[in-house]
Amino acid sequence: MKTKLLFLIICLAPFVIKAQSSSNTCATADGATHITNAGTYSITSFDGTAPTSCFGIVANNGEWFAYTPTSDYLVEVSSDITGNEGKDTRLSVLEGTCGALSCLESNDDYGSATVYNRLSYVKFSVQANTTYYISWDNKYDASAFDFILTETPIQPLSFTEQTRLGGGTLRGAVDMNNDGLDDIVSIVAKNVNDSNVYDINIQEQINGGSFIASFFGNDYAISAPYSAGWSLAAGDYNGDGYNDLIFGDGSGINIVKATNNGTSYAIAETRNGIFTQRTNFVDIDEDGRLDVFICHDIAPNVYYMNEPSGLQYYQGADPNGVPEGLGIYPSGGNYGSVWVDYDNDGDIDMFMAKCGGGPARRTNQLFRNNGNGSYSEVAAAANLADTIQTWSGAWGDYDNDGDMDAFIGGYNGASHKMMSNNGNGVFTDVTATTNLGFFTYTGIDNVPVDFNNDGFIDILSNGNILLNDGNPANMSFTVFTSGMPPQGAIGDLNNDGFMDVVSGSTIYYNNGNLNNYFKIKLVGNGLNKAGIGARVEITTSSGTQIRDVRSGEGFRYTNSLTTHFGLGSDTNIISVKVYWPSNTVDIINNVGANQTITLAEGSTLSTQTEVFAEDLTLFPNPAKSTLYVKTKYNLNDAIYTVFDISGKRVLNSKFGKNNTVDVSSLSTGTYFLRVMQDGLSNTQKFIKE
Amino acid sequence: MTKNYSCLLGLLLFVFACTSCSQDDNYVQVQPAPTSPVSLNLENVPYSTLSEYNFFEGNMLDLKPVYGVLPYKITSGLFIDYAKAQTFVWMPKGSKASYVNDHSVLDFPNGAVLITTHYFENVLPEKNTQMIETRLLIKKEGEWVLVNYKWNDEQSEAILTTEGSFVRVKIEDDNQVKSVNYKIPSYDECFTCHNKYDEILPIGPKPQNMNQNYPFEDGIKNQLKKWNEFGYLDTSTIPSEIVSVVDWADVSQPLDLRVRSYLDINCAHCHSDKGYCEYAPMRFSFNETNDFTNIGVGVKHNFEIEEGFSHIVSPGNPEESALLFRLKSTLDEYKMPIMGRNLQHKEGVQLIEQWINSLKNKTL
């Protein structure tokens, strides 16, 4: 008998030593064998110290495990398993050190349980080699039970596909019914008298979002003569609060306006003889009325200025339009226009991706807004005059240093470039440090979006996501090629704060993660309701992020006009600043994470009492040619804007080295000079004689 | 006494002979050198109407060329939505074109005009012929000028046009009714195909495309020979063997040559060095496609089309071949050629599909 018992003990001993049994205290759990992988674990009896960090009313006893994962995981701990029917468990998960624990997750009754609703379940993410403490207590039940721990590798980025019903050519993910949710916009061909005309289909996102794919959407029969083959953009140009559309193909363009409070659509303009490429809504002359810009593949670019008399068509250089034109090469080659304030002087500039033909035709261009109604082409001086066959550039502040950088796409394996903005109007080629050297698939569509909400902008490039490593020093990226959405329209299609992609017949829902987000929808005054061209700037404890509100980015699609930021683990936004194209500045302080706010233009002005440079004076006044700005404050980073008596902006620029404003070009009369820095301003009246 | 009679007879004969000779001398039948009635004043072109050039005699829509206007035909024709084409050439008296190489456009003299008329036959309901446009390339001061004329509804005249427009016709073709919304190109569109790095060029008249017989009024003859005989072409440097395309529709020709000829006329003007889309890897010129890699065979496909395609041409797999997808498509953003057609060319698609299938298991 004795020998048998001894043999039994010896045989069982290895099992006893291997299994992690629970410990009575945090400290003893720390010293015992840790849980290091997924599995089933047991609580056999309660006789240890109860945990105190998670629940207000402490139990009599608790049992402890220390858990140290070997990799980053999404972890689930659950007592909701077969064998635990009728039991009542309570769970605390703690982090820190045994003398200084804090509650990470906890659960008493899971409620919607599989087995029994008084069992417990938690899900939380863990980092490799960090120790967490799993502690159960006997507040409601002292029965022995088993629990499971599962580990799922954390994918930095993944998407779930869903078929969208309804046909048509998918072109947009943007709020069309003004309910704050992004809708899906397609263009549908219909055969009339043996040729095609085109209608609009809109699938409206319903609150909660996940139903959008099962709804065919509303068709709006407008019988437009041209398809959206090459591109589509959205923007509200007539100020009724509902987005209008510009779209075109190889033969021409249609401008379509929303009517009857967005319940119907009508053709506003069509034009033959335009080989459309990228289209945008943008306030070209910054007069508060949204204009339309159209890239032309085989001729100088065309544009419609939104004038009191209506939309006026121009091509190329025109004294009544844009005097120098915006891309006037005779045989075109204009593929991808992006409107971006690259020099941070408060007026919108434009980058033009060019492709095809000889060097002169295909050199990329940068049109700097001079602030006085004219543009100058400065790509060569800016170091952006590339001939690498670019269809689009993705502009974003990739290193969060406060200015817009540019990912310039090459085509078909030609080298792409990452150009870092030096902050002085010149860009440096930093491609070598980006780890993108091996990534030669660049294709035609490149768009900047923060997909994993870590607060660093990523790039969707033709079925690949270039995920920003979040390392500002070298602006590096990690390329994800498989399982990523193809090029498409980008919006938050289920309103969960993570950006999704819709392309063709499929929606690619971002599976998200535990990072935080912030979205802001702008409601402008006047004829630019979405605030297109506004600069939005948020500051958290991690730093500052910037966006320009853009209609028409990348090459083909139109994306959400609600501005989106990822926040990483930041939960508070110290300030949100919106620099409207109309020159108003709104500031909101202390905004919470994980929400979408709507900001009406000018709504925060009464709360802004601080003035910039309160000692500021102007002399001479009246002035003839040079106006001197006198203040003890440094104006190197400040911007000056001159408005005429009707409020129209006539001059705009950074100060640079001198505290002077050249007013010699102004006609005689009364003007206002506004000096602004970081959203604070000081406005003074002066007379030009 | 006999001596006197001989002299008198001789004198009489002489006088008689002189009288008859002088009558004949006044009427030697030498034909005057023919002149072409074409009116081409390079200072004033382009004219506002087609008739002003006087290229045709009788009813202009019969396209009966006047003296000096030579008809010609390129061996493999461009697909233009099932419209038909008739081409002519005219040059000023005494000037001639010269040979560059087999695959390049001939070097034409100033004043040369290339005339291409597009028209539909069997237009319903009357099943008549309808002229659509007449495109001219005029050589002026060393450079080519692109001009287009749109025919009026009465078919009596064609008017100068620089803007594009659409003409709708229903035709009966190959026992089917086809509905065509034919696009007359704008000047910018003409320029797009007809240029290399902004230099305007013709596309058709290359020796490789012209090395065939044509039924001229005075008999069937090789076109290059005819041009030479007419004084339009200096053949002194033309080799005896010209590497030539075949008629893609001629099923007696080898499949490879038919395909290469089809791709040359429909695609090579853009997909060649200095062409509109030189940055794509394909090179569709006939003289470059003996290497099938230039057609994209086995070349990975790198462009975003909504469905994925593994290669430009995947040997044996038409459904994986981006080239075939684009030839089939009628969407502006995917179709190839990118301009010049709006319908699918069923026969061309069949040709390419047959060829891609034939590449299966072939060592290339």
Short mmCIF file of C-alpha atoms in Angstrom, two decimals, chain B:
data_model
loop_
_atom_site.label_atom_id
_atom_site.label_comp_id
_atom_site.label_asym_id
_atom_site.label_seq_id
_atom_site.Cartn_x
_atom_site.Cartn_y
_atom_site.Cartn_z
CA MET B 1 16.11 68.42 -172.92
CA THR B 2 15.69 65.61 -170.17
CA LYS B 3 17.70 67.63 -167.62
CA ASN B 4 15.13 70.42 -167.68
CA TYR B 5 12.22 68.06 -166.97
CA SER B 6 14.04 66.46 -163.89
CA CYS B 7 14.68 69.85 -162.32
CA LEU B 8 11.10 70.93 -162.92
CA LEU B 9 9.77 67.68 -161.38
CA GLY B 10 12.15 68.01 -158.46
CA LEU B 11 11.06 71.62 -157.95
CA LEU B 12 7.42 70.66 -158.10
CA LEU B 13 7.95 67.80 -155.63
CA PHE B 14 9.88 70.09 -153.30
CA VAL B 15 7.20 72.75 -153.33
CA PHE B 16 4.56 70.09 -152.74
CA ALA B 17 6.52 68.53 -149.92
CA CYS B 18 7.14 71.89 -148.25
CA THR B 19 3.50 72.79 -148.41
CA SER B 20 2.39 69.53 -146.82
CA CYS B 21 5.15 69.59 -144.14
CA SER B 22 4.35 73.11 -143.02
CA GLN B 23 0.72 72.12 -142.47
CA ASP B 24 1.78 69.15 -140.25
CA ASP B 25 4.39 71.14 -138.25
CA ASN B 26 1.71 73.43 -136.78
CA TYR B 27 -0.25 70.53 -135.09
CA VAL B 28 2.17 68.17 -133.29
CA GLN B 29 0.03 66.48 -130.60
CA VAL B 30 2.03 66.99 -127.38
CA GLN B 31 -0.28 66.85 -124.29
CA PRO B 32 0.09 69.80 -121.85
CA ALA B 33 1.43 68.69 -118.37
CA PRO B 34 -1.66 68.02 -116.14
CA THR B 35 -2.05 70.24 -113.06
CA SER B 36 -3.90 69.41 -109.90
CA PRO B 37 -6.94 71.61 -109.32
CA VAL B 38 -6.43 71.38 -105.52
CA SER B 39 -6.33 74.77 -103.88
CA LEU B 40 -3.89 74.93 -101.01
CA ASN B 41 -2.65 78.33 -99.97
CA LEU B 42 -0.53 77.60 -96.89
CA GLU B 43 -0.92 81.18 -95.68
CA ASN B 44 -4.69 80.81 -95.51
CA VAL B 45 -5.22 77.27 -94.26
CA PRO B 46 -7.17 75.95 -92.58
CA TYR B 47 -10.12 76.99 -94.71
CA SER B 48 -13.53 77.26 -93.07
CA THR B 49 -15.06 74.58 -95.32
CA LEU B 50 -13.78 71.39 -96.91
CA SER B 51 -14.96 72.24 -100.42
CA GLU B 52 -12.55 75.14 -100.65
CA TYR B 53 -9.63 72.75 -100.95
CA ASN B 54 -11.19 71.21 -104.05
CA PHE B 55 -9.93 67.74 -103.23
CA PHE B 56 -12.94 66.08 -104.83
CA GLU B 57 -14.88 66.44 -108.04
CA GLY B 58 -18.62 66.06 -108.59
CA ASN B 59 -20.62 65.56 -105.42
CA MET B 60 -18.13 65.86 -102.58
CA LEU B 61 -19.75 63.00 -100.71
CA ASP B 62 -18.78 60.59 -103.49
CA LEU B 63 -15.17 61.21 -102.51
CA LYS B 64 -14.03 61.13 -106.13
CA PRO B 65 -10.53 62.54 -106.00
CA VAL B 66 -9.31 65.14 -108.45
CA TYR B 67 -6.04 64.75 -110.24
CA GLY B 68 -3.21 64.81 -107.77
CA VAL B 69 -5.23 63.40 -104.89
CA LEU B 70 -4.18 59.77 -104.56
CA PRO B 71 -6.26 57.31 -102.59
CA TYR B 72 -4.41 54.93 -100.31
CA LYS B 73 -5.23 52.41 -97.65
CA ILE B 74 -3.33 51.33 -94.57
CA THR B 75 -3.19 47.58 -94.22
CA SER B 76 -4.71 47.29 -90.74
CA GLY B 77 -7.36 49.86 -89.90
CA LEU B 78 -8.01 51.70 -86.64
CA PHE B 79 -11.23 50.68 -84.89
CA ILE B 80 -13.60 53.66 -84.86
CA ASP B 81 -16.91 52.32 -83.62
CA TYR B 82 -17.59 50.48 -86.89
CA ALA B 83 -17.26 53.61 -89.03
CA LYS B 84 -15.38 53.25 -92.30
CA ALA B 85 -12.35 55.24 -93.42
CA GLN B 86 -11.05 56.49 -96.75
CA THR B 87 -7.64 58.07 -96.94
CA PHE B 88 -6.01 60.24 -99.59
CA VAL B 89 -2.76 62.11 -100.04
CA TRP B 90 -1.91 65.23 -101.98
CA MET B 91 1.38 67.03 -102.43
CA PRO B 92 2.36 70.23 -104.22
CA LYS B 93 3.72 69.77 -107.72
CA GLY B 94 7.29 68.71 -107.80
CA SER B 95 7.57 67.82 -104.11
CA LYS B 96 7.86 64.34 -102.74
CA ALA B 97 8.08 62.39 -99.51
CA SER B 98 11.08 60.33 -98.53
CA TYR B 99 11.71 57.12 -96.64
CA VAL B 100 12.93 57.18 -93.05
CA ASN B 101 12.59 53.54 -92.04
CA ASP B 102 9.99 50.77 -92.23
CA HIS B 103 8.19 51.72 -89.04
CA SER B 104 8.30 55.53 -89.14
CA VAL B 105 6.02 57.97 -90.88
CA LEU B 106 7.41 59.07 -94.24
CA ASP B 107 9.12 62.44 -94.31
CA PHE B 108 6.59 64.64 -96.12
CA PRO B 109 7.31 67.96 -97.86
CA ASN B 110 5.71 71.26 -96.93
CA GLY B 111 2.27 71.54 -98.44
CA ALA B 112 1.55 67.81 -98.18
CA VAL B 113 -1.97 66.99 -97.04
CA LEU B 114 -3.21 63.71 -95.59
CA ILE B 115 -6.98 63.39 -95.87
CA THR B 116 -9.04 60.90 -93.84
CA THR B 117 -12.79 60.75 -94.13
CA HIS B 118 -14.86 58.72 -91.69
CA TYR B 119 -18.34 57.62 -92.69
CA PHE B 120 -20.95 54.99 -91.97
CA GLU B 121 -22.54 52.65 -94.48
CA ASN B 122 -25.96 51.05 -94.18
CA VAL B 123 -27.30 53.81 -92.00
CA LEU B 124 -30.86 53.01 -91.01
CA PRO B 125 -33.60 53.39 -92.00
CA GLU B 126 -32.63 54.12 -95.59
CA LYS B 127 -29.42 52.07 -95.49
CA ASN B 128 -27.52 54.91 -97.08
CA THR B 129 -24.01 56.22 -96.56
CA GLN B 130 -23.44 59.09 -94.14
CA MET B 131 -20.26 61.17 -94.04
CA ILE B 132 -19.25 62.15 -90.52
CA GLU B 133 -15.93 63.97 -90.57
CA THR B 134 -12.90 64.65 -92.75
CA ARG B 135 -9.63 64.98 -90.86
CA LEU B 136 -6.65 66.71 -92.44
CA LEU B 137 -3.00 66.79 -91.54
CA ILE B 138 -1.31 69.66 -93.38
CA LYS B 139 2.47 70.07 -93.44
CA LYS B 140 3.27 73.76 -93.04
CA GLU B 141 6.68 75.29 -92.40
CA GLY B 142 8.18 72.00 -91.32
CA GLU B 143 5.39 71.15 -88.86
CA TRP B 144 2.06 69.38 -89.09
CA VAL B 145 -1.24 71.12 -88.48
CA LEU B 146 -4.32 69.16 -87.34
CA VAL B 147 -7.66 70.21 -88.86
CA ASN B 148 -11.10 68.60 -88.76
CA TYR B 149 -14.27 69.15 -90.76
CA LYS B 150 -17.70 68.02 -89.68
CA TRP B 151 -20.15 67.10 -92.45
CA ASN B 152 -23.53 68.79 -92.42
CA ASP B 153 -26.84 66.93 -92.38
CA GLU B 154 -27.40 67.65 -96.09
CA GLN B 155 -24.07 65.97 -96.79
CA SER B 156 -23.14 68.79 -99.15
CA GLU B 157 -20.33 70.36 -97.15
CA ALA B 158 -18.07 69.85 -94.13
CA ILE B 159 -17.43 72.73 -91.72
CA LEU B 160 -14.23 73.44 -89.80
CA THR B 161 -14.52 72.35 -86.14
CA THR B 162 -12.18 72.35 -83.16
CA GLU B 163 -14.70 71.27 -80.55
CA GLY B 164 -15.69 67.67 -80.19
CA SER B 165 -19.24 66.55 -80.81
CA PHE B 166 -21.34 63.43 -80.92
CA VAL B 167 -23.20 62.04 -83.94
CA ARG B 168 -25.77 59.32 -83.40
CA VAL B 169 -26.37 56.72 -86.05
CA LYS B 170 -27.99 53.31 -86.21
CA ILE B 171 -26.37 51.03 -88.76
CA GLU B 172 -26.84 47.54 -90.03
CA ASP B 173 -23.47 45.84 -89.84
CA ASP B 174 -22.74 42.15 -90.12
CA ASN B 175 -26.49 41.38 -89.96
CA GLN B 176 -26.90 43.27 -86.71
CA VAL B 177 -28.32 46.63 -85.83
CA LYS B 178 -25.67 48.68 -84.08
CA SER B 179 -26.37 51.91 -82.27
CA VAL B 180 -23.42 54.24 -82.33
CA ASN B 181 -22.89 57.53 -80.52
CA TYR B 182 -19.89 58.44 -82.63
CA LYS B 183 -17.52 60.98 -81.14
CA ILE B 184 -15.88 63.54 -83.38
CA PRO B 185 -12.73 64.46 -81.45
CA SER B 186 -11.91 67.96 -80.24
CA TYR B 187 -8.62 69.51 -81.28
CA ASP B 188 -7.16 68.59 -77.89
CA GLU B 189 -8.11 64.96 -78.47
CA CYS B 190 -6.64 64.90 -81.97
CA PHE B 191 -3.44 66.30 -80.51
CA THR B 192 -3.31 63.68 -77.75
CA CYS B 193 -2.90 60.72 -80.11
CA HIS B 194 -1.09 62.58 -82.85
CA ASN B 195 1.85 63.83 -80.82
CA LYS B 196 5.19 62.72 -79.45
CA TYR B 197 6.37 65.05 -76.71
CA ASP B 198 4.14 67.80 -78.15
CA GLU B 199 5.38 67.37 -81.75
CA ILE B 200 2.43 66.66 -84.05
CA LEU B 201 2.79 63.60 -86.31
CA PRO B 202 0.64 61.52 -88.64
CA ILE B 203 0.20 57.89 -87.63
CA GLY B 204 -0.90 55.93 -90.72
CA PRO B 205 1.52 56.51 -93.61
CA LYS B 206 4.45 54.35 -92.60
CA PRO B 207 5.98 51.94 -95.15
CA GLN B 208 5.01 49.00 -92.92
CA ASN B 209 1.34 50.05 -93.25
CA MET B 210 1.40 50.84 -96.95
CA ASN B 211 3.30 47.99 -98.48
CA GLN B 212 0.35 46.45 -100.26
CA ASN B 213 -1.54 46.61 -103.53
CA TYR B 214 -4.36 49.05 -104.19
CA PRO B 215 -6.81 49.07 -107.11
CA PHE B 216 -5.99 52.42 -108.67
CA GLU B 217 -7.95 53.66 -111.67
CA ASP B 218 -5.21 52.61 -114.01
CA GLY B 219 -4.74 49.21 -112.46
CA ILE B 220 -3.75 47.37 -109.31
CA LYS B 221 -0.37 48.40 -108.03
CA ASN B 222 1.76 48.42 -104.90
CA GLN B 223 1.05 51.76 -103.18
CA LEU B 224 4.68 52.70 -102.56
CA LYS B 225 5.45 52.01 -106.21
CA LYS B 226 2.46 54.07 -107.27
CA TRP B 227 3.50 57.01 -105.15
CA ASN B 228 6.93 56.81 -106.65
CA GLU B 229 5.61 56.70 -110.20
CA PHE B 230 3.32 59.61 -109.51
CA GLY B 231 6.23 61.58 -108.18
CA TYR B 232 5.10 61.57 -104.55
CA LEU B 233 7.78 59.33 -103.09
CA ASP B 234 11.50 59.02 -103.45
CA THR B 235 12.09 55.30 -103.31
CA SER B 236 15.82 55.38 -103.91
CA THR B 237 16.55 54.51 -100.26
CA ILE B 238 13.70 52.05 -99.75
CA PRO B 239 14.92 48.50 -99.21
CA SER B 240 13.50 45.70 -101.30
CA GLU B 241 12.14 43.96 -98.20
CA ILE B 242 9.98 46.05 -95.90
CA VAL B 243 8.96 44.57 -92.55
CA SER B 244 5.22 45.00 -92.91
CA VAL B 245 2.06 44.56 -90.88
CA VAL B 246 -0.77 42.31 -92.04
CA ASP B 247 -4.50 42.89 -92.12
CA TRP B 248 -5.60 41.79 -88.65
CA ALA B 249 -8.92 40.59 -90.11
CA ASP B 250 -7.21 38.26 -92.58
CA VAL B 251 -7.58 34.83 -91.02
CA SER B 252 -5.10 33.33 -93.48
CA GLN B 253 -2.33 35.26 -91.75
CA PRO B 254 -0.48 33.91 -88.69
CA LEU B 255 -2.30 34.79 -85.47
CA ASP B 256 0.74 36.48 -83.93
CA LEU B 257 1.15 38.85 -86.87
CA ARG B 258 -2.55 39.70 -86.90
CA VAL B 259 -2.44 40.54 -83.19
CA ARG B 260 0.71 42.62 -83.47
CA SER B 261 -0.75 44.51 -86.43
CA TYR B 262 -3.97 45.18 -84.50
CA LEU B 263 -2.10 46.45 -81.47
CA ASP B 264 0.15 48.63 -83.59
CA ILE B 265 -2.61 50.63 -85.25
CA ASN B 266 -4.90 50.88 -82.20
CA CYS B 267 -2.39 51.34 -79.40
CA ALA B 268 1.16 52.17 -80.43
CA HIS B 269 0.73 55.91 -80.89
CA CYS B 270 0.24 56.34 -77.12
CA HIS B 271 2.13 53.30 -75.89
CA SER B 272 5.50 54.08 -77.36
CA ASP B 273 8.48 56.24 -76.49
CA LYS B 274 7.39 59.87 -76.21
CA GLY B 275 3.77 58.84 -76.58
CA TYR B 276 0.96 60.03 -74.29
CA CYS B 277 1.40 57.03 -71.99
CA GLU B 278 5.04 56.16 -72.37
CA TYR B 279 5.31 55.62 -68.59
CA ALA B 280 3.41 52.34 -68.78
CA PRO B 281 5.76 49.44 -69.63
CA MET B 282 3.99 48.31 -72.81
CA ARG B 283 5.42 49.08 -76.23
CA PHE B 284 2.87 48.16 -78.87
CA SER B 285 4.66 49.24 -82.06
CA PHE B 286 4.84 46.42 -84.59
CA ASN B 287 8.60 46.65 -84.78
CA GLU B 288 8.87 46.16 -80.98
CA THR B 289 6.30 43.44 -80.39
CA ASN B 290 8.28 40.50 -81.72
CA ASP B 291 9.33 40.56 -78.07
CA PHE B 292 6.06 39.61 -76.36
CA THR B 293 7.20 41.19 -73.09
CA ASN B 294 6.48 44.51 -74.78
CA ILE B 295 2.87 43.41 -75.11
CA GLY B 296 2.89 42.69 -71.38
CA VAL B 297 2.98 38.93 -71.61
CA GLY B 298 4.03 37.66 -68.19
CA VAL B 299 4.36 41.23 -66.89
CA LYS B 300 2.79 41.78 -63.49
CA HIS B 301 -0.10 44.20 -63.51
CA ASN B 302 0.29 47.24 -61.28
CA PHE B 303 -2.77 49.38 -61.86
CA GLU B 304 -5.83 49.65 -59.64
CA ILE B 305 -8.77 48.19 -61.49
CA GLU B 306 -11.61 47.15 -59.24
CA GLU B 307 -11.12 43.46 -59.85
CA GLY B 308 -7.59 42.26 -59.56
CA PHE B 309 -5.63 41.13 -62.59
CA SER B 310 -2.44 39.24 -62.14
CA HIS B 311 -0.72 40.28 -65.35
CA ILE B 312 -1.09 42.58 -68.31
CA VAL B 313 -1.28 39.39 -70.39
CA SER B 314 -1.38 36.09 -68.54
CA PRO B 315 -0.50 33.32 -71.04
CA GLY B 316 -3.47 30.99 -71.43
CA ASN B 317 -5.61 33.00 -68.98
CA PRO B 318 -7.70 35.66 -70.69
CA GLU B 319 -9.74 36.32 -67.52
CA GLU B 320 -6.56 37.22 -65.63
CA SER B 321 -5.30 39.53 -68.35
CA ALA B 322 -5.71 43.25 -67.76
CA LEU B 323 -5.15 43.98 -71.45
CA LEU B 324 -8.23 42.02 -72.47
CA PHE B 325 -10.31 43.59 -69.69
CA ARG B 326 -9.46 47.03 -70.97
CA LEU B 327 -10.22 46.12 -74.57
CA LYS B 328 -13.61 44.84 -73.49
CA SER B 329 -14.48 47.77 -71.24
CA THR B 330 -16.57 50.72 -72.37
CA LEU B 331 -16.03 52.73 -69.19
CA ASP B 332 -14.05 55.93 -69.63
CA GLU B 333 -11.78 55.13 -66.72
CA TYR B 334 -10.80 51.64 -67.88
CA LYS B 335 -11.30 51.31 -71.63
CA MET B 336 -8.47 51.14 -74.11
CA PRO B 337 -7.89 52.85 -76.49
CA ILE B 338 -8.59 55.68 -74.05
CA MET B 339 -10.14 57.78 -76.79
CA GLY B 340 -11.33 57.08 -80.29
CA ARG B 341 -13.86 54.41 -79.49
CA ASN B 342 -16.97 54.10 -77.36
CA LEU B 343 -18.22 50.67 -78.41
CA GLN B 344 -16.49 47.42 -77.76
CA HIS B 345 -14.79 46.00 -80.84
CA LYS B 346 -16.14 42.46 -80.70
CA GLU B 347 -13.90 41.15 -83.44
CA GLY B 348 -10.80 42.69 -81.88
CA VAL B 349 -11.68 41.26 -78.49
CA GLN B 350 -12.13 37.81 -80.05
CA LEU B 351 -8.76 38.11 -81.77
CA ILE B 352 -6.91 39.00 -78.58
CA GLU B 353 -8.73 36.41 -76.52
CA GLN B 354 -7.90 33.72 -79.06
CA TRP B 355 -4.28 34.77 -79.01
CA ILE B 356 -4.00 34.81 -75.21
CA ASN B 357 -5.42 31.29 -75.13
CA SER B 358 -2.89 30.19 -77.75
CA LEU B 359 -0.05 31.27 -75.46
CA LYS B 360 -0.84 28.49 -73.03
CA ASN B 361 2.12 26.13 -72.65
CA LYS B 362 4.08 28.01 -75.24
CA THR B 363 7.72 28.66 -74.62
CA LEU B 364 7.98 32.34 -75.29
#
